[in-house]
Amino acid sequence: MPDYGHPLLFGTFITPTSTTPTVPVELAMLSESLGFDLVTFQDHPYQPGFLDTWTLMVWVAARTSTIHVSANVLNLPLRPPAVVARAAASLDLLSGGRFELGLGAGAFWDAIEAMGGRRLTAGQGVDALSEAIDVIRGIWDADERAPLRVSGEYYSVNGAKRGPSAVHDIPIWLGALKPRMLRLIGRKADGWLPSLAYLKPGDFAAGNATIDGAATDAGRDPREIRRLVNIGPDVGVEELFDLAVEQGVGTVILASDDPVVLQRFAEETIPDLRERVFTERASRGTVGGRVRSAEVLARRTPGIDYDSVPASLAATAVEPGDSGYSRVRSTYMRGGSPGIVLRPMTTAEVAEAVGFARAHPDLPLSTRSGGHGFSGRSTNAGGIIIDVKKLNTIEVVDEVTRRVRIGPGARWTDVANALAPHGWALSSGDYGGVGVGGLATAGGVGYLVREHGLTIDHLVSAEIVLADGSIVTASGSENPDLFWAIRGAGANFGIVTSFEFEVDVVGDVGWAQLTFDASDTAGFLERWGAAIDAAPRDLSSFLIMGPRRGSDPRVATLMSVVDSDDSDAIIERLQPLAELAPLLQQSVQLVPYASIMANVQPGDHHGQGEPVGRSALIEHITPEFALAAERLLDSGEVYWFQIRSVGGAVSDVAADATAYAGRSANFSIVVLGGHRDRLNELWDGLHEHFSGLYTSFETDPRPERIQDAFPPATLSRLRELKTRYDPANLFRDNFNVALADA
Ligand SMILES: Cc1cc2nc3c(=O)[nH]c(=O)nc-3n(C[C@H](O)[C@H](O)[C@H](O)COP(=O)(O)OP(=O)(O)OC[C@H]3O[C@@H](n4cnc5c(N)ncnc54)[C@H](O)[C@@H]3O)c2cc1C
């Protein structure tokens, strides 16, 4: 009496006729609108009366948005498995995780041979399918760095590159009837997909028994394998009920091209069946839920109680071995190997995730929003990540006061795009891919900084999940001490789930990229620093330099924004910069601020290793510092050197008004190198020039950095609040104010 506990799903089985090629597409779209979970197509590549199924699936995926797509089933003998794997992962990526792989060993061998395929006996077909599954899974294993080598009798690959990594664990469902195929399902596949019309009474139970036996022998849990069935329109709800609760069928696929039949099934049979199965399962106490393979279970991290992941988070949690793991393990700057990534979708779920973290006090805990943290502390090794990327809404709260509510998972390019139609912008950073959560809890030094201040200076209130799981608001009037703390040291106090900002009116801006011969490095730095000190606030300027390349002169690039749409004013502001040194290249444009923030690289984060970067705030570019910076650049230990203008509106705010205390600095410096100890030695030697530290650009984990970032009065207040809001120091991953004094 198997009931494998799979949630009930429903699909359609549409004829891929080429006579009127739009018909199967329209039926797929109808299936989606009727609420079916899946649309499937038979695959007979030798049949001119049918559309090519891959092409049709791609077309259908592009025309739909929620329904999953599969072949029913894909003809393997005419499709090389490595290509099938890559095509499947690609379609899964393009469709946002909606592709499933129904696969068959092949039939109609005359037709296959006629198309150039190799004729196989039934037994050979099963062996070939088994090898193909190894190839497909090998290609999908994007976490594995070694090229794929499979040496089979029917399919071999010799050094194939892996990936891309699909959005979800694409299940492999096999169309099967005979014991050898059923045993293969038990050993290697994720689903059994027979057609009811071909089964005699007792076949389903016998098939299940064969699959379950083979699965158990292979060390698998039979519940890993979904049972699907193709049915005709004549199958009634009683028979379906029996299939679901007695044979463990989790997916029912209705074969029909008749819209009326599809609609009746969706409106009458599905709700009726769901209700009956739900009631029966409740009375039997059958527990459903996600079942992971033995292989994935073997990769679990000791010390994490995976079974206690809250139900609301379990379905989307990612563990080592899950196909989506490579997409979430690392950040922009750092490679990671977390034991579990929790991906809450609501504030309440964040609170549940925090509860799970509290139950694992000895494990590393990282909070992640956009994953661009410079120090890379939004990933870890063997610990828990709470990733709030899905909390990414942006909504205007009040047009008149320009209040905007933004989720921590939004990226700054999204924010800029959402505000642009209102003629507004929020001072943020220089890269649109950075997340709101990390930046808006630390500072926010961007291209509008001198005129509009730090991002945190626009914060009006925030919703925070504290270490004890409570959800509180911090603002000038509610929990004002917490509001003070999260503007500069937010990572220490909880997880911000929503920010409310007052944004500014910003029209088009002047956007200049000027490249200079900076052979006279120290002189150039000094002159640029003086020009910025003297410039009106509407100019913000970021300077980038690197090492000398061979005999070429050292080059400096200035990325500058003039917050004005008056071209004369823009030229006037830029003129003193253009005269700093011989100009090698220049580009000046009048552009919307949002177009500057559109500089985003698509894709997931695949950082590797540990980032090595140092940072400091500085009042002025003194001749002494300029010379020291030139020596540093000449050392060969720095491959990236950037100085950003700060000052202006940032300095209007009192140093004790927020936890970000470096208000007197006019510049923020960041360097990246390849060797931590050697860079530290050089950078530590410059300490006398510095007046503070902006944590967002620092990677050094030594406790001295806490004192650099927070002057004594700020630090002692932060520590007092830390004791109050997070006494067990749960949130300790990122510049932990509770660290002992050096
Ligand atoms: C390419 C690049 C460009 C950058 N440009 C700028 C810039 O122009 N100006 C600037 O100021 N900074 C800049 N930064 C630094 C950036 O602001 C910080 O690294 C910031 O923390 C990134 O935010 P995130 O949400 O993307 O990062 P994440 O890696 O997700 O988070 C970083 C840290 O912030 C904390 N955190 C994240 N989300 C939350 C939350 N919801 N609640 C509480 N704490 C949270 C966590 O401790 C986490 O470790 C840049 C970084 C990169 C990599």
PDB file of C-alpha atoms and ligand atoms in Angstrom, residues 331-333 365-379 386-388 407-412 428-447 454-455 463-464 486 489-499 542 597 605 642 644 694-698 731-735, ligand 1:
ATOM      1  CA  THR A 331      29.353  35.328  -3.275  1.00  0.00           C
ATOM      2  CA  TYR A 332      30.696  37.886  -5.706  1.00  0.00           C
ATOM      3  CA  MET A 333      33.987  38.074  -3.830  1.00  0.00           C
ATOM      4  CA  LEU A 365      25.761  32.199  10.340  1.00  0.00           C
ATOM      5  CA  SER A 366      25.727  34.532   7.360  1.00  0.00           C
ATOM      6  CA  THR A 367      23.118  37.038   6.274  1.00  0.00           C
ATOM      7  CA  ARG A 368      22.953  37.619   2.538  1.00  0.00           C
ATOM      8  CA  SER A 369      21.027  40.133   0.471  1.00  0.00           C
ATOM      9  CA  GLY A 370      22.772  40.881  -2.816  1.00  0.00           C
ATOM     10  CA  GLY A 371      25.869  38.760  -2.172  1.00  0.00           C
ATOM     11  CA  HIS A 372      28.285  41.598  -3.044  1.00  0.00           C
ATOM     12  CA  GLY A 373      29.763  41.967   0.411  1.00  0.00           C
ATOM     13  CA  PHE A 374      33.397  42.916  -0.093  1.00  0.00           C
ATOM     14  CA  SER A 375      34.574  40.769   2.776  1.00  0.00           C
ATOM     15  CA  GLY A 376      32.561  37.845   1.453  1.00  0.00           C
ATOM     16  CA  ARG A 377      31.046  37.154   4.839  1.00  0.00           C
ATOM     17  CA  SER A 378      27.654  36.449   3.373  1.00  0.00           C
ATOM     18  CA  THR A 379      28.937  32.973   2.708  1.00  0.00           C
ATOM     19  CA  ILE A 386      19.918  33.252   5.474  1.00  0.00           C
ATOM     20  CA  ASP A 387      19.499  34.661   1.990  1.00  0.00           C
ATOM     21  CA  VAL A 388      16.844  37.385   1.744  1.00  0.00           C
ATOM     22  CA  GLY A 407      13.311  45.040   0.298  1.00  0.00           C
ATOM     23  CA  PRO A 408      16.918  44.100   1.153  1.00  0.00           C
ATOM     24  CA  GLY A 409      17.119  41.705  -1.802  1.00  0.00           C
ATOM     25  CA  ALA A 410      16.563  44.433  -4.399  1.00  0.00           C
ATOM     26  CA  ARG A 411      19.651  45.513  -6.320  1.00  0.00           C
ATOM     27  CA  TRP A 412      20.595  49.134  -6.770  1.00  0.00           C
ATOM     28  CA  SER A 428      23.747  54.347  -3.295  1.00  0.00           C
ATOM     29  CA  GLY A 429      26.915  53.058  -4.923  1.00  0.00           C
ATOM     30  CA  ASP A 430      28.804  52.722  -8.168  1.00  0.00           C
ATOM     31  CA  TYR A 431      27.605  49.253  -9.152  1.00  0.00           C
ATOM     32  CA  GLY A 432      23.998  48.380  -9.849  1.00  0.00           C
ATOM     33  CA  GLY A 433      24.421  44.709  -8.962  1.00  0.00           C
ATOM     34  CA  VAL A 434      25.110  45.394  -5.274  1.00  0.00           C
ATOM     35  CA  GLY A 435      22.256  44.489  -2.953  1.00  0.00           C
ATOM     36  CA  VAL A 436      20.309  46.958  -0.847  1.00  0.00           C
ATOM     37  CA  GLY A 437      20.604  44.934   2.396  1.00  0.00           C
ATOM     38  CA  GLY A 438      24.367  44.968   2.869  1.00  0.00           C
ATOM     39  CA  LEU A 439      24.985  48.494   1.623  1.00  0.00           C
ATOM     40  CA  ALA A 440      22.093  50.195   3.422  1.00  0.00           C
ATOM     41  CA  THR A 441      23.110  48.754   6.792  1.00  0.00           C
ATOM     42  CA  ALA A 442      26.725  49.899   6.459  1.00  0.00           C
ATOM     43  CA  GLY A 443      26.830  53.287   4.703  1.00  0.00           C
ATOM     44  CA  GLY A 444      26.479  53.671   0.965  1.00  0.00           C
ATOM     45  CA  VAL A 445      29.140  55.689  -0.850  1.00  0.00           C
ATOM     46  CA  GLY A 446      28.084  56.288  -4.427  1.00  0.00           C
ATOM     47  CA  TYR A 447      28.192  58.629  -7.367  1.00  0.00           C
ATOM     48  CA  LEU A 454      25.243  58.335   2.308  1.00  0.00           C
ATOM     49  CA  THR A 455      22.421  55.898   1.638  1.00  0.00           C
ATOM     50  CA  GLU A 463      11.862  46.542   9.825  1.00  0.00           C
ATOM     51  CA  ILE A 464      14.288  44.163  11.523  1.00  0.00           C
ATOM     52  CA  ILE A 486      21.753  49.910  12.070  1.00  0.00           C
ATOM     53  CA  ALA A 489      26.719  48.568  12.027  1.00  0.00           C
ATOM     54  CA  GLY A 490      23.451  46.942  10.960  1.00  0.00           C
ATOM     55  CA  ALA A 491      24.900  43.494  10.358  1.00  0.00           C
ATOM     56  CA  ASN A 492      25.463  43.151  14.110  1.00  0.00           C
ATOM     57  CA  PHE A 493      21.863  43.637  15.155  1.00  0.00           C
ATOM     58  CA  GLY A 494      19.611  41.448  13.066  1.00  0.00           C
ATOM     59  CA  ILE A 495      18.292  41.038   9.563  1.00  0.00           C
ATOM     60  CA  VAL A 496      16.668  44.050   8.004  1.00  0.00           C
ATOM     61  CA  THR A 497      13.670  42.881   6.017  1.00  0.00           C
ATOM     62  CA  SER A 498      12.450  46.232   4.757  1.00  0.00           C
ATOM     63  CA  PHE A 499      13.856  49.752   4.471  1.00  0.00           C
ATOM     64  CA  PHE A 542      35.996  58.141  -8.095  1.00  0.00           C
ATOM     65  CA  MET A 597      23.549  51.906 -12.478  1.00  0.00           C
ATOM     66  CA  HIS A 605      28.004  34.698  -8.043  1.00  0.00           C
ATOM     67  CA  GLN A 642      40.446  53.260  -5.832  1.00  0.00           C
ATOM     68  CA  ARG A 644      36.246  57.846  -3.784  1.00  0.00           C
ATOM     69  CA  TYR A 694      34.167  52.150   6.082  1.00  0.00           C
ATOM     70  CA  THR A 695      33.492  48.476   6.763  1.00  0.00           C
ATOM     71  CA  SER A 696      31.912  47.830   3.363  1.00  0.00           C
ATOM     72  CA  PHE A 697      35.305  47.890   1.642  1.00  0.00           C
ATOM     73  CA  GLU A 698      37.364  46.006   4.214  1.00  0.00           C
ATOM     74  CA  PHE A 731      24.939  37.984  14.337  1.00  0.00           C
ATOM     75  CA  ARG A 732      28.705  37.920  14.534  1.00  0.00           C
ATOM     76  CA  ASP A 733      29.758  37.233  10.968  1.00  0.00           C
ATOM     77  CA  ASN A 734      30.465  40.738   9.762  1.00  0.00           C
ATOM     78  CA  PHE A 735      32.696  43.196  11.671  1.00  0.00           C
TER      79      PHE A 735
HETATM   80  C1  LIG B   1      31.512  45.266  -7.241  1.00  0.00           C
HETATM   81  C2  LIG B   1      31.218  45.974  -5.953  1.00  0.00           C
HETATM   82  C3  LIG B   1      30.920  47.313  -5.978  1.00  0.00           C
HETATM   83  C4  LIG B   1      30.645  47.986  -4.787  1.00  0.00           C
HETATM   84  N1  LIG B   1      30.367  49.313  -4.839  1.00  0.00           N
HETATM   85  C5  LIG B   1      30.046  49.967  -3.702  1.00  0.00           C
HETATM   86  C6  LIG B   1      29.732  51.347  -3.711  1.00  0.00           C
HETATM   87  O1  LIG B   1      29.764  51.970  -4.730  1.00  0.00           O
HETATM   88  N2  LIG B   1      29.440  51.947  -2.550  1.00  0.00           N
HETATM   89  C7  LIG B   1      29.405  51.276  -1.370  1.00  0.00           C
HETATM   90  O2  LIG B   1      29.100  51.882  -0.339  1.00  0.00           O
HETATM   91  N3  LIG B   1      29.699  49.982  -1.327  1.00  0.00           N
HETATM   92  C8  LIG B   1      30.032  49.319  -2.460  1.00  0.00           C
HETATM   93  N4  LIG B   1      30.368  47.996  -2.404  1.00  0.00           N
HETATM   94  C9  LIG B   1      30.414  47.359  -1.117  1.00  0.00           C
HETATM   95  C10 LIG B   1      28.997  46.967  -0.731  1.00  0.00           C
HETATM   96  O3  LIG B   1      28.278  48.077  -0.315  1.00  0.00           O
HETATM   97  C11 LIG B   1      29.001  46.090   0.462  1.00  0.00           C
HETATM   98  O4  LIG B   1      29.875  45.048   0.248  1.00  0.00           O
HETATM   99  C12 LIG B   1      27.586  45.598   0.778  1.00  0.00           C
HETATM  100  O5  LIG B   1      27.644  44.925   1.987  1.00  0.00           O
HETATM  101  C13 LIG B   1      27.026  44.685  -0.280  1.00  0.00           C
HETATM  102  O6  LIG B   1      25.684  44.455  -0.038  1.00  0.00           O
HETATM  103  P1  LIG B   1      24.999  43.097  -0.531  1.00  0.00           P
HETATM  104  O7  LIG B   1      23.655  43.042   0.069  1.00  0.00           O
HETATM  105  O8  LIG B   1      25.141  42.967  -2.009  1.00  0.00           O
HETATM  106  O9  LIG B   1      26.006  42.062   0.115  1.00  0.00           O
HETATM  107  P2  LIG B   1      25.861  40.728   0.937  1.00  0.00           P
HETATM  108  O10 LIG B   1      27.112  40.006   0.612  1.00  0.00           O
HETATM  109  O11 LIG B   1      24.578  40.072   0.700  1.00  0.00           O
HETATM  110  O12 LIG B   1      25.931  41.225   2.425  1.00  0.00           O
HETATM  111  C14 LIG B   1      27.114  41.748   2.968  1.00  0.00           C
HETATM  112  C15 LIG B   1      26.984  41.763   4.474  1.00  0.00           C
HETATM  113  O13 LIG B   1      25.989  42.688   4.850  1.00  0.00           O
HETATM  114  C16 LIG B   1      25.213  42.175   5.922  1.00  0.00           C
HETATM  115  N5  LIG B   1      23.827  42.121   5.474  1.00  0.00           N
HETATM  116  C17 LIG B   1      23.378  41.759   4.254  1.00  0.00           C
HETATM  117  N6  LIG B   1      22.055  41.852   4.189  1.00  0.00           N
HETATM  118  C18 LIG B   1      21.640  42.288   5.397  1.00  0.00           C
HETATM  119  C19 LIG B   1      20.364  42.564   5.933  1.00  0.00           C
HETATM  120  N7  LIG B   1      19.257  42.424   5.215  1.00  0.00           N
HETATM  121  N8  LIG B   1      20.291  42.972   7.225  1.00  0.00           N
HETATM  122  C20 LIG B   1      21.409  43.115   7.975  1.00  0.00           C
HETATM  123  N9  LIG B   1      22.646  42.871   7.501  1.00  0.00           N
HETATM  124  C21 LIG B   1      22.759  42.459   6.219  1.00  0.00           C
HETATM  125  C22 LIG B   1      25.758  40.808   6.247  1.00  0.00           C
HETATM  126  O14 LIG B   1      26.572  40.897   7.386  1.00  0.00           O
HETATM  127  C23 LIG B   1      26.582  40.435   5.050  1.00  0.00           C
HETATM  128  O15 LIG B   1      27.725  39.664   5.350  1.00  0.00           O
HETATM  129  C24 LIG B   1      30.672  47.295  -3.553  1.00  0.00           C
HETATM  130  C25 LIG B   1      30.961  45.940  -3.541  1.00  0.00           C
HETATM  131  C26 LIG B   1      31.240  45.277  -4.724  1.00  0.00           C
HETATM  132  C27 LIG B   1      31.575  43.825  -4.669  1.00  0.00           C
END
